[in-house]
C-alpha positions as a Markdown table, in Angstrom:
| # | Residue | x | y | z |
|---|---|---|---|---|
| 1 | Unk | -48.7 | -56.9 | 68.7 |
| 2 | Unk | -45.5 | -55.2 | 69.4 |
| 3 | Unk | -43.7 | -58.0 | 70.8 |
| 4 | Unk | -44.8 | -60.4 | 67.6 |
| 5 | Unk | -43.5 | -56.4 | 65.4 |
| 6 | Unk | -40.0 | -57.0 | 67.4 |
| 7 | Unk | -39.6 | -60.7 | 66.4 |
| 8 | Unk | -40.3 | -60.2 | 63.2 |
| 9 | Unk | -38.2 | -57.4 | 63.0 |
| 10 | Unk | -35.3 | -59.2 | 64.8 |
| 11 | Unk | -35.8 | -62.2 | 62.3 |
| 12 | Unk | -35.6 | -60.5 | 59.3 |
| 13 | Unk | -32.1 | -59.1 | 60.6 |
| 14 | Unk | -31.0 | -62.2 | 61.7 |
| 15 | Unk | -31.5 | -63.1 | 58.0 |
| 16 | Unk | -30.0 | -60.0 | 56.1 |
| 17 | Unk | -26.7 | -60.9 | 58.8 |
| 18 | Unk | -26.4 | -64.8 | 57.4 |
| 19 | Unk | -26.9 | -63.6 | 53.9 |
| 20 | Unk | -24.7 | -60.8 | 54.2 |
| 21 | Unk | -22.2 | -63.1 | 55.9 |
| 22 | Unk | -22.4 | -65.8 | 53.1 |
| 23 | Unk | -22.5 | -63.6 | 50.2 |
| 24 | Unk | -19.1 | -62.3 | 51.8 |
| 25 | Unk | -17.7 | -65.4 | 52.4 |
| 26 | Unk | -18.7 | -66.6 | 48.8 |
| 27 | Unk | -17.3 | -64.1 | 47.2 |
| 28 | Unk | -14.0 | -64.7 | 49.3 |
| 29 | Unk | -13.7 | -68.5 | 48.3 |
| 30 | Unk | -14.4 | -67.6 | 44.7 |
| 31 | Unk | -11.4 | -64.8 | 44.8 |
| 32 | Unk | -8.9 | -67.3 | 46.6 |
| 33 | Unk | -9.8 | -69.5 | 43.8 |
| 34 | Unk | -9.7 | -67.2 | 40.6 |
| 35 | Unk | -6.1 | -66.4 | 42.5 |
| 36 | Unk | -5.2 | -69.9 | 42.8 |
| 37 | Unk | -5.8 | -70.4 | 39.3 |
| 38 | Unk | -3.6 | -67.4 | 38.4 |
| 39 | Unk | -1.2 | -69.1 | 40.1 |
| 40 | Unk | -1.0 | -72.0 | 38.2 |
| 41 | Unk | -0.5 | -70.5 | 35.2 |
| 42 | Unk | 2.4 | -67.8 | 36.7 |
| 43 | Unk | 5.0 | -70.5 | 34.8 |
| 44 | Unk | 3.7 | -69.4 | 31.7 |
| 45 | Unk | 4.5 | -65.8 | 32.4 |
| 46 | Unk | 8.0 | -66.6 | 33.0 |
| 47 | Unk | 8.7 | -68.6 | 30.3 |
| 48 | Unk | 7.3 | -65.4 | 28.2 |
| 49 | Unk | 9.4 | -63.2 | 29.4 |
| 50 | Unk | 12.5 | -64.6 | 27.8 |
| 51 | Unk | 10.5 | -64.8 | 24.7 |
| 52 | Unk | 12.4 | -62.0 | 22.8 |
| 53 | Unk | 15.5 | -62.8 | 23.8 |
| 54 | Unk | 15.5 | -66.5 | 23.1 |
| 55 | Unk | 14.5 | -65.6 | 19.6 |
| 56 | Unk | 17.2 | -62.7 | 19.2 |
| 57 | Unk | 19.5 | -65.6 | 20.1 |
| 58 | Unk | 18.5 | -68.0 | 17.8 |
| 59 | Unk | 18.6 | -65.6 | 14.8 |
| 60 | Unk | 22.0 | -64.5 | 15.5 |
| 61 | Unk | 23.3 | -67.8 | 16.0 |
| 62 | Unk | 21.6 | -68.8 | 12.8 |
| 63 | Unk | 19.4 | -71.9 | 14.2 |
| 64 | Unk | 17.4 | -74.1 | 11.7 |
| 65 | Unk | 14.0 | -73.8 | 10.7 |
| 66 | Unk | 12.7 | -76.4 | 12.9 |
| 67 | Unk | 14.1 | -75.4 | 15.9 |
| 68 | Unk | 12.6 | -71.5 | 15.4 |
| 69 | Unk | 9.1 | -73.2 | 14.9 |
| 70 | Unk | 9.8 | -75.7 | 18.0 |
| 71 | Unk | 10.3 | -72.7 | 20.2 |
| 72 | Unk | 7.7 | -70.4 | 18.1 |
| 73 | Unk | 5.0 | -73.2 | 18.9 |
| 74 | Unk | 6.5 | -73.2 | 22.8 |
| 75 | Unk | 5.8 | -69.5 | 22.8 |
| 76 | Unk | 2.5 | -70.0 | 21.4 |
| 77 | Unk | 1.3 | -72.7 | 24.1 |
| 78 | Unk | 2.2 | -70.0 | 26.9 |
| 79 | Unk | 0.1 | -67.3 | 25.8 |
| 80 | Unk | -2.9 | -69.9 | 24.8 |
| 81 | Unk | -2.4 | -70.4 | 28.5 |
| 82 | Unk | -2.4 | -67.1 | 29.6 |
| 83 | Unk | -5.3 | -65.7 | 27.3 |
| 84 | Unk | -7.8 | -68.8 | 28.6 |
| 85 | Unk | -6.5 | -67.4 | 32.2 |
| 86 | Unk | -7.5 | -64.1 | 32.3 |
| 87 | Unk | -10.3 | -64.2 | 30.0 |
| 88 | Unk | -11.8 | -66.8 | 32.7 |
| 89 | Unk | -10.6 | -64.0 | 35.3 |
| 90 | Unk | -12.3 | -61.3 | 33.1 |
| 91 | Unk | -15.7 | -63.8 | 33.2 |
| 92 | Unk | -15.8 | -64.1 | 36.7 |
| 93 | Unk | -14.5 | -60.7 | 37.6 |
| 94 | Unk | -15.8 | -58.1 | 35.3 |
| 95 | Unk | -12.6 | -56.3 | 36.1 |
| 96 | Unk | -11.6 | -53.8 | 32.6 |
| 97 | Unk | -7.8 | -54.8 | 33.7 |
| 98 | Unk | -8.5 | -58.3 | 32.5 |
| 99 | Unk | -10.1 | -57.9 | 29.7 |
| 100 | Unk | -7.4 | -56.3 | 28.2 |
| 101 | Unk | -4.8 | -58.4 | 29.3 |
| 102 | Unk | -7.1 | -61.2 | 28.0 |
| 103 | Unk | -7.3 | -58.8 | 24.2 |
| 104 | Unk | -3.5 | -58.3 | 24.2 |
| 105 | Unk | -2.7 | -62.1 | 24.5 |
| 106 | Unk | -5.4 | -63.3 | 22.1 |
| 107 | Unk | -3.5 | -60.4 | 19.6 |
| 108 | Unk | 0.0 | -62.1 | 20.9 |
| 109 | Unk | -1.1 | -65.3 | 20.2 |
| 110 | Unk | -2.5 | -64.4 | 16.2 |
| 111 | Unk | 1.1 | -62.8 | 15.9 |
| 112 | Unk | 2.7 | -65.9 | 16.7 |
| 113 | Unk | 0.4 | -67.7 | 15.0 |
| 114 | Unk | 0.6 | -66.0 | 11.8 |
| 115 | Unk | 4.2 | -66.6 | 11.7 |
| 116 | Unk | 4.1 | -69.9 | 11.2 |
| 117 | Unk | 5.3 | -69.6 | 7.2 |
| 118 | Unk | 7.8 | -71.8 | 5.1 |
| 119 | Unk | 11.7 | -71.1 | 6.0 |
| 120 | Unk | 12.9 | -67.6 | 5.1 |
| 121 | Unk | 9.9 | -66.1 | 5.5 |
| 122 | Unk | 9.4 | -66.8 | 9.5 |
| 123 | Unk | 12.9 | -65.8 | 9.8 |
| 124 | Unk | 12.3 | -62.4 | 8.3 |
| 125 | Unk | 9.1 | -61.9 | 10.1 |
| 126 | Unk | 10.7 | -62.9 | 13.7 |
| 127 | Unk | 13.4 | -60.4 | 12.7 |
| 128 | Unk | 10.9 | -57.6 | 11.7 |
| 129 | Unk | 9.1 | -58.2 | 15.1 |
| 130 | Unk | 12.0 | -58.4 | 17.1 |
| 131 | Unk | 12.4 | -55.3 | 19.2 |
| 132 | Unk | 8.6 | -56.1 | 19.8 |
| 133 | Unk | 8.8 | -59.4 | 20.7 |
| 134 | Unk | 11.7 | -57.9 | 23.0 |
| 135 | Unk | 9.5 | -55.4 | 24.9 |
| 136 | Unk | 6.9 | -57.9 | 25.8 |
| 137 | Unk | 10.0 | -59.9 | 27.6 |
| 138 | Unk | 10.0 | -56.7 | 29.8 |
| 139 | Unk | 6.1 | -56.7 | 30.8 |
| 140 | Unk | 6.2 | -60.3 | 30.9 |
| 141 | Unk | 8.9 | -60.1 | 33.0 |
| 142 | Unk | 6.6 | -57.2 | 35.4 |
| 143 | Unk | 3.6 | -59.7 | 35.1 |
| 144 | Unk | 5.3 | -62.7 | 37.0 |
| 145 | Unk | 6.2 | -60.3 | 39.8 |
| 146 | Unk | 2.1 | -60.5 | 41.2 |
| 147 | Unk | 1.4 | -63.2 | 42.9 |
| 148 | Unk | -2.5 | -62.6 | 42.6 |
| 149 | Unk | -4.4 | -60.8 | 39.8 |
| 150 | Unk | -5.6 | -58.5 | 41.6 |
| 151 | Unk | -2.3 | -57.1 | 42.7 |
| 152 | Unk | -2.2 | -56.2 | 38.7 |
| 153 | Unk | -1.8 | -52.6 | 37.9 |
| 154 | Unk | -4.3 | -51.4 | 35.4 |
| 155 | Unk | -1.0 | -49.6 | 33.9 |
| 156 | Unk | 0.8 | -53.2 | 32.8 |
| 157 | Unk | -2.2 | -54.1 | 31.4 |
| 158 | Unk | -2.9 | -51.0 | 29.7 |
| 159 | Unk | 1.3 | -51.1 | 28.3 |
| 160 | Unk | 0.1 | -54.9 | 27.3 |
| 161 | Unk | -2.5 | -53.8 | 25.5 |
| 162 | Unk | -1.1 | -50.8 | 23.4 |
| 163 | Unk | 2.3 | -53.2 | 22.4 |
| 164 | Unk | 0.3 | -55.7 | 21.4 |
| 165 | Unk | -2.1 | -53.2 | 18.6 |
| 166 | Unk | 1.2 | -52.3 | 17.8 |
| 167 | Unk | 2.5 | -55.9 | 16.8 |
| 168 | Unk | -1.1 | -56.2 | 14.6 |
| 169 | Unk | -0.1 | -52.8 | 13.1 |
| 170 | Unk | 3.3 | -54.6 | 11.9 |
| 171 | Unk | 1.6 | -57.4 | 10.3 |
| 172 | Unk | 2.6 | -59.3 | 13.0 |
């Protein structure tokens, strides 16, 4: 009876080791591919973080209403991408980090969205969100610096999120 007590014993830890071992090496694989993922959309950050700039130059230089809108909808494509990517990384990850990264872009992307008016009026509003538009450069600029999500700071995220409640605020 004691020998059948030991094998049963040393079965069931057998057991809780390979389970242990592939819920480990599951969760590995599924973070080297939530990374991976991130890292195909890193382009989008960069582009982003010229964002303000590009339009600061394009006002002063007085470009035409298409080419605003051309660059307003190029813009808009890049944070599409980057709200889908970390709201996936907020589905798979629970992480608090990514869901406000995920709320700031979705906010980024109305902004942008809602600018889309008639000529005159998407100047002015471009001009009234300017220095806005302009600081997001800056933590776009801090985003594509991580080469995985995790390496994130809950801080960007958190400056992400409070500049992009601000934007709303303006009518953005």
């Amino acid at each position: 009876m004691k020998k059948s007590g030991s094998f049963i014993l040393m079965v069931l830890l057998l057991i809780s080791v390979f389970s242990t071992y592939s819920w480990w090496k599951a969760e590995k694989e599924k973070k080297e591919v939530l990374a991976e993922f991130y890292w195909k959309f890193q382009t989008s950050s960069i582009e982003l973080s010229y964002m303000g700039g590009t339009f600061e130059y394009l006002l002063r230089n007085n470009a035409s209403y298409e080419v605003l809108l051309l660059y307003l909808d190029i813009y808009y494509f890049h944070v599409r991408n980057l709200y889908w990517t970390f709201g996936i990384l907020a589905a798979y990850t629970n992480e608090q980090k990514f869901r406000k990264l995920n709320a700031a872009l979705v906010d980024l992307s109305v902004a942008l969205n809602h600018m889309r008016k008639p000529p005159g009026e998407l100047q002015e509003d471009l001009k009234k969100n300017l220095e806005t538009l302009k600081r997001f450069d800056d933590l776009f600029k801090e985003l594509s610096k991580y080469n995985t999500p995790w390496e994130i700071p809950d801080e960007l995220a958190d400056e992400f999120f409070k500049l992009s409640e601000e934007l709303m605020k303006n009518g953005g």
